[in-house]
Structures are given as structure tokens and as C-alpha cells.
mmCIF file of C-alpha atoms and ligand atoms in Angstrom:
data_model
loop_
_atom_site.group_PDB
_atom_site.id
_atom_site.type_symbol
_atom_site.label_atom_id
_atom_site.label_comp_id
_atom_site.label_asym_id
_atom_site.label_seq_id
_atom_site.Cartn_x
_atom_site.Cartn_y
_atom_site.Cartn_z
ATOM 1 C CA UNK A 1 24.897 -101.513 33.918
ATOM 2 C CA UNK A 2 26.037 -97.872 34.010
ATOM 3 C CA UNK A 3 28.462 -96.856 31.257
ATOM 4 C CA UNK A 4 30.811 -93.921 31.750
ATOM 5 C CA UNK A 5 31.938 -91.349 29.197
ATOM 6 C CA UNK A 6 35.500 -91.851 27.906
ATOM 7 C CA UNK A 7 38.109 -89.830 29.758
ATOM 8 C CA UNK A 8 39.817 -86.937 27.931
ATOM 9 C CA UNK A 9 43.614 -86.968 28.151
ATOM 10 C CA UNK A 10 44.594 -84.630 30.924
ATOM 11 C CA UNK A 11 45.871 -81.970 31.121
ATOM 12 C CA UNK A 12 44.317 -80.627 27.898
ATOM 13 C CA UNK A 13 46.469 -78.132 26.069
ATOM 14 C CA UNK A 14 45.631 -74.523 26.932
ATOM 15 C CA UNK A 15 44.892 -72.151 24.045
ATOM 16 C CA UNK A 16 47.969 -69.952 23.891
ATOM 17 C CA UNK A 17 50.258 -68.613 21.187
ATOM 18 C CA UNK A 18 53.175 -70.734 22.334
ATOM 19 C CA UNK A 19 51.384 -74.094 22.191
ATOM 20 C CA UNK A 20 49.152 -73.617 19.120
ATOM 21 C CA UNK A 21 50.737 -74.122 15.700
ATOM 22 C CA UNK A 22 49.960 -71.739 12.860
ATOM 23 C CA UNK A 23 47.316 -74.067 11.298
ATOM 24 C CA UNK A 24 45.711 -74.733 14.684
ATOM 25 C CA UNK A 25 45.468 -71.029 15.367
ATOM 26 C CA UNK A 26 43.768 -70.346 12.016
ATOM 27 C CA UNK A 27 41.385 -73.220 12.630
ATOM 28 C CA UNK A 28 40.503 -71.723 16.049
ATOM 29 C CA UNK A 29 39.924 -68.247 14.529
ATOM 30 C CA UNK A 30 37.955 -69.744 11.588
ATOM 31 C CA UNK A 31 35.558 -71.533 13.968
ATOM 32 C CA UNK A 32 34.755 -68.265 15.797
ATOM 33 C CA UNK A 33 34.431 -66.082 12.681
ATOM 34 C CA UNK A 34 32.402 -68.631 10.671
ATOM 35 C CA UNK A 35 30.191 -69.273 13.731
ATOM 36 C CA UNK A 36 29.227 -65.596 13.919
ATOM 37 C CA UNK A 37 28.588 -65.375 10.140
ATOM 38 C CA UNK A 38 26.528 -68.595 10.256
ATOM 39 C CA UNK A 39 24.246 -67.152 12.941
ATOM 40 C CA UNK A 40 23.378 -64.258 10.585
ATOM 41 C CA UNK A 41 22.981 -66.530 7.515
ATOM 42 C CA UNK A 42 20.872 -69.172 9.284
ATOM 43 C CA UNK A 43 18.543 -66.695 10.994
ATOM 44 C CA UNK A 44 18.035 -64.887 7.655
ATOM 45 C CA UNK A 45 17.349 -68.291 6.026
ATOM 46 C CA UNK A 46 14.826 -69.206 8.717
ATOM 47 C CA UNK A 47 13.182 -65.758 8.610
ATOM 48 C CA UNK A 48 12.743 -65.808 4.804
ATOM 49 C CA UNK A 49 11.508 -69.425 4.688
ATOM 50 C CA UNK A 50 9.451 -69.696 7.874
ATOM 51 C CA UNK A 51 8.310 -66.202 8.848
ATOM 52 C CA UNK A 52 7.993 -63.820 5.889
ATOM 53 C CA UNK A 53 5.072 -64.125 3.417
ATOM 54 C CA UNK A 54 2.936 -67.230 4.089
ATOM 55 C CA UNK A 55 5.635 -68.813 6.257
ATOM 56 C CA UNK A 56 6.082 -72.584 6.070
ATOM 57 C CA UNK A 57 2.935 -72.923 3.870
ATOM 58 C CA UNK A 58 4.658 -71.096 1.018
ATOM 59 C CA UNK A 59 7.402 -73.710 0.621
ATOM 60 C CA UNK A 60 6.787 -75.735 -2.531
ATOM 61 C CA UNK A 61 8.630 -76.401 -5.794
ATOM 62 C CA UNK A 62 7.773 -72.943 -7.163
ATOM 63 C CA UNK A 63 9.091 -71.197 -4.025
ATOM 64 C CA UNK A 64 12.414 -73.043 -4.083
ATOM 65 C CA UNK A 65 12.689 -72.694 -7.878
ATOM 66 C CA UNK A 66 11.979 -68.949 -7.627
ATOM 67 C CA UNK A 67 14.717 -68.510 -5.015
ATOM 68 C CA UNK A 68 17.295 -70.586 -6.874
ATOM 69 C CA UNK A 69 16.651 -68.632 -10.097
ATOM 70 C CA UNK A 70 18.032 -65.574 -8.281
ATOM 71 C CA UNK A 71 21.871 -65.256 -8.153
ATOM 72 C CA UNK A 72 21.623 -63.530 -4.753
ATOM 73 C CA UNK A 73 20.013 -66.610 -3.134
ATOM 74 C CA UNK A 74 22.278 -68.982 -5.082
ATOM 75 C CA UNK A 75 25.384 -67.309 -3.613
ATOM 76 C CA UNK A 76 23.748 -66.854 -0.202
ATOM 77 C CA UNK A 77 22.958 -70.590 -0.061
ATOM 78 C CA UNK A 78 26.425 -71.455 -1.404
ATOM 79 C CA UNK A 79 28.058 -69.428 1.387
ATOM 80 C CA UNK A 80 25.777 -70.988 4.016
ATOM 81 C CA UNK A 81 26.414 -74.499 2.643
ATOM 82 C CA UNK A 82 30.205 -74.223 2.496
ATOM 83 C CA UNK A 83 30.611 -72.373 5.807
ATOM 84 C CA UNK A 84 28.246 -74.746 7.640
ATOM 85 C CA UNK A 85 30.000 -77.818 6.214
ATOM 86 C CA UNK A 86 33.559 -76.597 6.883
ATOM 87 C CA UNK A 87 32.616 -75.304 10.349
ATOM 88 C CA UNK A 88 30.927 -78.626 11.219
ATOM 89 C CA UNK A 89 33.734 -80.738 9.739
ATOM 90 C CA UNK A 90 36.398 -78.715 11.549
ATOM 91 C CA UNK A 91 34.520 -79.233 14.823
ATOM 92 C CA UNK A 92 34.235 -82.976 14.142
ATOM 93 C CA UNK A 93 37.983 -83.079 13.327
ATOM 94 C CA UNK A 94 38.739 -81.716 16.806
ATOM 95 C CA UNK A 95 36.405 -84.273 18.421
ATOM 96 C CA UNK A 96 38.179 -87.091 16.534
ATOM 97 C CA UNK A 97 41.554 -85.721 17.725
ATOM 98 C CA UNK A 98 40.279 -85.679 21.325
ATOM 99 C CA UNK A 99 38.620 -89.096 21.449
ATOM 100 C CA UNK A 100 40.155 -91.438 18.806
ATOM 101 C CA UNK A 101 43.514 -92.656 20.058
ATOM 102 C CA UNK A 102 44.438 -95.657 17.891
ATOM 103 C CA UNK A 103 46.116 -94.582 14.599
ATOM 104 C CA UNK A 104 43.882 -96.723 12.321
ATOM 105 C CA UNK A 105 40.666 -95.425 13.943
ATOM 106 C CA UNK A 106 41.889 -91.837 13.718
ATOM 107 C CA UNK A 107 42.844 -92.212 10.035
ATOM 108 C CA UNK A 108 39.547 -93.956 9.158
ATOM 109 C CA UNK A 109 37.411 -91.307 10.870
ATOM 110 C CA UNK A 110 39.417 -88.409 9.394
ATOM 111 C CA UNK A 111 39.083 -89.835 5.866
ATOM 112 C CA UNK A 112 35.361 -90.593 6.288
ATOM 113 C CA UNK A 113 34.885 -86.990 7.426
ATOM 114 C CA UNK A 114 36.941 -85.497 4.565
ATOM 115 C CA UNK A 115 35.168 -87.577 1.899
ATOM 116 C CA UNK A 116 31.624 -86.937 3.215
ATOM 117 C CA UNK A 117 32.330 -83.195 3.549
ATOM 118 C CA UNK A 118 33.607 -82.882 -0.037
ATOM 119 C CA UNK A 119 30.734 -85.013 -1.444
ATOM 120 C CA UNK A 120 28.077 -82.902 0.331
ATOM 121 C CA UNK A 121 29.653 -79.576 -0.706
ATOM 122 C CA UNK A 122 29.962 -80.722 -4.349
ATOM 123 C CA UNK A 123 26.385 -82.134 -4.528
ATOM 124 C CA UNK A 124 24.892 -79.118 -2.709
ATOM 125 C CA UNK A 125 26.730 -76.699 -5.012
ATOM 126 C CA UNK A 126 25.574 -78.619 -8.106
ATOM 127 C CA UNK A 127 21.952 -78.344 -6.917
ATOM 128 C CA UNK A 128 22.292 -74.592 -6.334
ATOM 129 C CA UNK A 129 23.838 -73.763 -9.711
ATOM 130 C CA UNK A 130 22.268 -76.330 -12.074
ATOM 131 C CA UNK A 131 18.691 -76.301 -10.716
ATOM 132 C CA UNK A 132 16.151 -75.984 -13.572
ATOM 133 C CA UNK A 133 13.250 -73.817 -12.322
ATOM 134 C CA UNK A 134 11.140 -74.555 -15.431
ATOM 135 C CA UNK A 135 11.372 -78.284 -16.322
ATOM 136 C CA UNK A 136 9.798 -78.791 -19.765
ATOM 137 C CA UNK A 137 7.342 -81.605 -18.859
ATOM 138 C CA UNK A 138 6.053 -80.187 -15.514
ATOM 139 C CA UNK A 139 2.433 -78.940 -15.091
ATOM 140 C CA UNK A 140 2.345 -75.106 -15.289
ATOM 141 C CA UNK A 141 0.443 -74.897 -11.964
ATOM 142 C CA UNK A 142 3.504 -76.184 -10.074
ATOM 143 C CA UNK A 143 6.009 -73.812 -11.673
ATOM 144 C CA UNK A 144 7.106 -70.322 -10.539
ATOM 145 C CA UNK A 145 5.614 -67.316 -12.370
ATOM 146 C CA UNK A 146 8.955 -66.560 -14.037
ATOM 147 C CA UNK A 147 8.390 -69.656 -16.254
ATOM 148 C CA UNK A 148 5.349 -67.993 -17.928
ATOM 149 C CA UNK A 149 7.644 -65.762 -20.000
ATOM 150 C CA UNK A 150 9.591 -68.709 -21.457
HETATM 151 C C1 HEM B 1 12.818 -75.481 9.764
HETATM 152 C C2 HEM B 1 13.945 -74.971 9.348
HETATM 153 C C3 HEM B 1 14.348 -74.898 7.878
HETATM 154 C C4 HEM B 1 13.564 -74.856 6.765
HETATM 155 C C5 HEM B 1 12.033 -74.871 6.648
HETATM 156 C C6 HEM B 1 14.486 -74.813 5.621
HETATM 157 C C7 HEM B 1 14.078 -74.766 4.295
HETATM 158 C C8 HEM B 1 14.919 -74.748 3.206
HETATM 159 C C9 HEM B 1 14.502 -74.600 1.843
HETATM 160 C C10 HEM B 1 13.049 -74.443 1.361
HETATM 161 C C11 HEM B 1 15.615 -74.620 1.059
HETATM 162 C C12 HEM B 1 15.670 -74.477 -0.466
HETATM 163 C C13 HEM B 1 16.429 -73.246 -0.955
HETATM 164 C C14 HEM B 1 16.230 -71.986 -0.137
HETATM 165 O O1 HEM B 1 15.146 -71.748 0.408
HETATM 166 O O2 HEM B 1 17.200 -71.207 -0.023
HETATM 167 C C15 HEM B 1 16.765 -74.788 1.944
HETATM 168 C C16 HEM B 1 18.081 -74.873 1.546
HETATM 169 C C17 HEM B 1 19.154 -74.910 2.400
HETATM 170 N N1 HEM B 1 19.114 -74.887 3.786
HETATM 171 FE FE1 HEM B 1 17.459 -74.823 4.940
HETATM 172 N N2 HEM B 1 15.766 -74.819 6.080
HETATM 173 C C18 HEM B 1 15.746 -74.875 7.448
HETATM 174 C C19 HEM B 1 16.832 -74.883 8.326
HETATM 175 C C20 HEM B 1 18.157 -74.840 7.933
HETATM 176 C C21 HEM B 1 19.283 -74.780 8.840
HETATM 177 C C22 HEM B 1 19.197 -74.751 10.366
HETATM 178 C C23 HEM B 1 20.388 -74.768 8.080
HETATM 179 C C24 HEM B 1 21.781 -74.728 8.681
HETATM 180 C C25 HEM B 1 22.858 -74.482 8.017
HETATM 181 C C26 HEM B 1 19.984 -74.823 6.670
HETATM 182 C C27 HEM B 1 20.820 -74.839 5.573
HETATM 183 C C28 HEM B 1 20.413 -74.896 4.257
HETATM 184 C C29 HEM B 1 21.333 -74.934 3.114
HETATM 185 C C30 HEM B 1 22.867 -74.969 3.179
HETATM 186 C C31 HEM B 1 20.540 -74.956 1.963
HETATM 187 C C32 HEM B 1 21.038 -75.051 0.512
HETATM 188 C C33 HEM B 1 21.122 -76.543 0.168
HETATM 189 C C34 HEM B 1 21.564 -76.781 -1.280
HETATM 190 O O3 HEM B 1 20.694 -76.865 -2.149
HETATM 191 O O4 HEM B 1 22.770 -76.916 -1.519
HETATM 192 N N3 HEM B 1 18.612 -74.861 6.621
HETATM 193 N N4 HEM B 1 16.317 -74.855 3.249
#
């Protein structure tokens, strides 16, 4: 049996200053600005990890540990993590608004989205800023060269 996609309520509201509230307008601007910044961050991320040096073959514990020992990459990754998560969650919020019509479903989906977004940002940030590049009991051959001085 063929199933059809759910209908969007029509007419959808046009994007104009008179119909968008202040928060809605900022959310609309944020999606565009963060989208452009994310393109730069993600292509830099892919270039550094997949193209430069030995490409994908260079990715091991030492490579990641070496990057996360550098404040530049810690803050770069933090910016990419938070922008990607907030951009994605804001997009999902709009999809929920468009498609979930019963109040309990809307509330459940919005809370699931809020909680998962916060959990991922907190865990991702903890990894970036508490990562130990030189664990005491690891074999020296797996560690980055910066551990030799310790
Ligand atoms: C084949 C493609 C990809 C590869 C091989 C890859 C590889 C990696 C590696 C090795 C790391 C560890 C730290 C670092 O290198 O900075 C990392 C972290 C990260 N990647 Fe990617 N990545 C890929 C695609 C993406 C894409 C498309 C995104 C989109 C946003 C992304 C977002 C992130 C974020 C946010 C982190 C930091 C995670 C954290 O520890 O909190 N990556 N990636």
C-alpha cells in the first residue's frame, strides 16, 4: 500500500517582519549565519583530518591526542560542536513545530530534543577539555611525541 507524506498546514506563514516575532527572527538569522560558519569549520576539519599529511591513515590515538593538546584545536572543535548542535537542534525544533500537532507529542519531542542537545554538548565539551594525551599506563608507541618530554 502506498503511504503519503503528512500534509503541512496551509498557507505556511511567509517570512516577513510583521509576522515573525523577535525570537523567531533571531532564530532565522542564526540558522543562516551559523550555516555559513559551519561550512568553513567543517571543510577545514575534513581537510586537516582527511587530506593534509597522510590523510585518513594518520588518524590514531596519537593524532587525536596531539590535536586536543593544542588550545587552538580545542576551541575550534568546541565552536564546531556547539554551532553544529545548536544549528541542528534549531532546525529540528522547526520540523517539530511544522509536523507535530498534538500538544503532548509536541512537548515530548521538544523536551527530548532539548535534553539530548544539552547532554551531547556537555559530553563533547568534557572530552575536548579533559582529554589526557599521555595516559600513564599506555604503551609509549601509541602516544604522541609531546609525551616524551613528560
Ligand atoms: C569522514 C569525515 C570525518 C572524519 C574522518 C572526522 C574525524 C574526526 C576526528 C579524528 C576527530 C577528533 C578530534 C579532531 O580531529 O579535531 C573529530 C572530532 C570532531 N568532529 Fe569529525 N570527522 C569527520 C566529519 C565530521 C563532520 C561532517 C562533522 C560535522 C560537524 C564533524 C564534527 C566533529 C566534532 C564536533 C568533533 C569534536 C567532538 C568532541 O570531541 O567533542 N566531523 N572528527
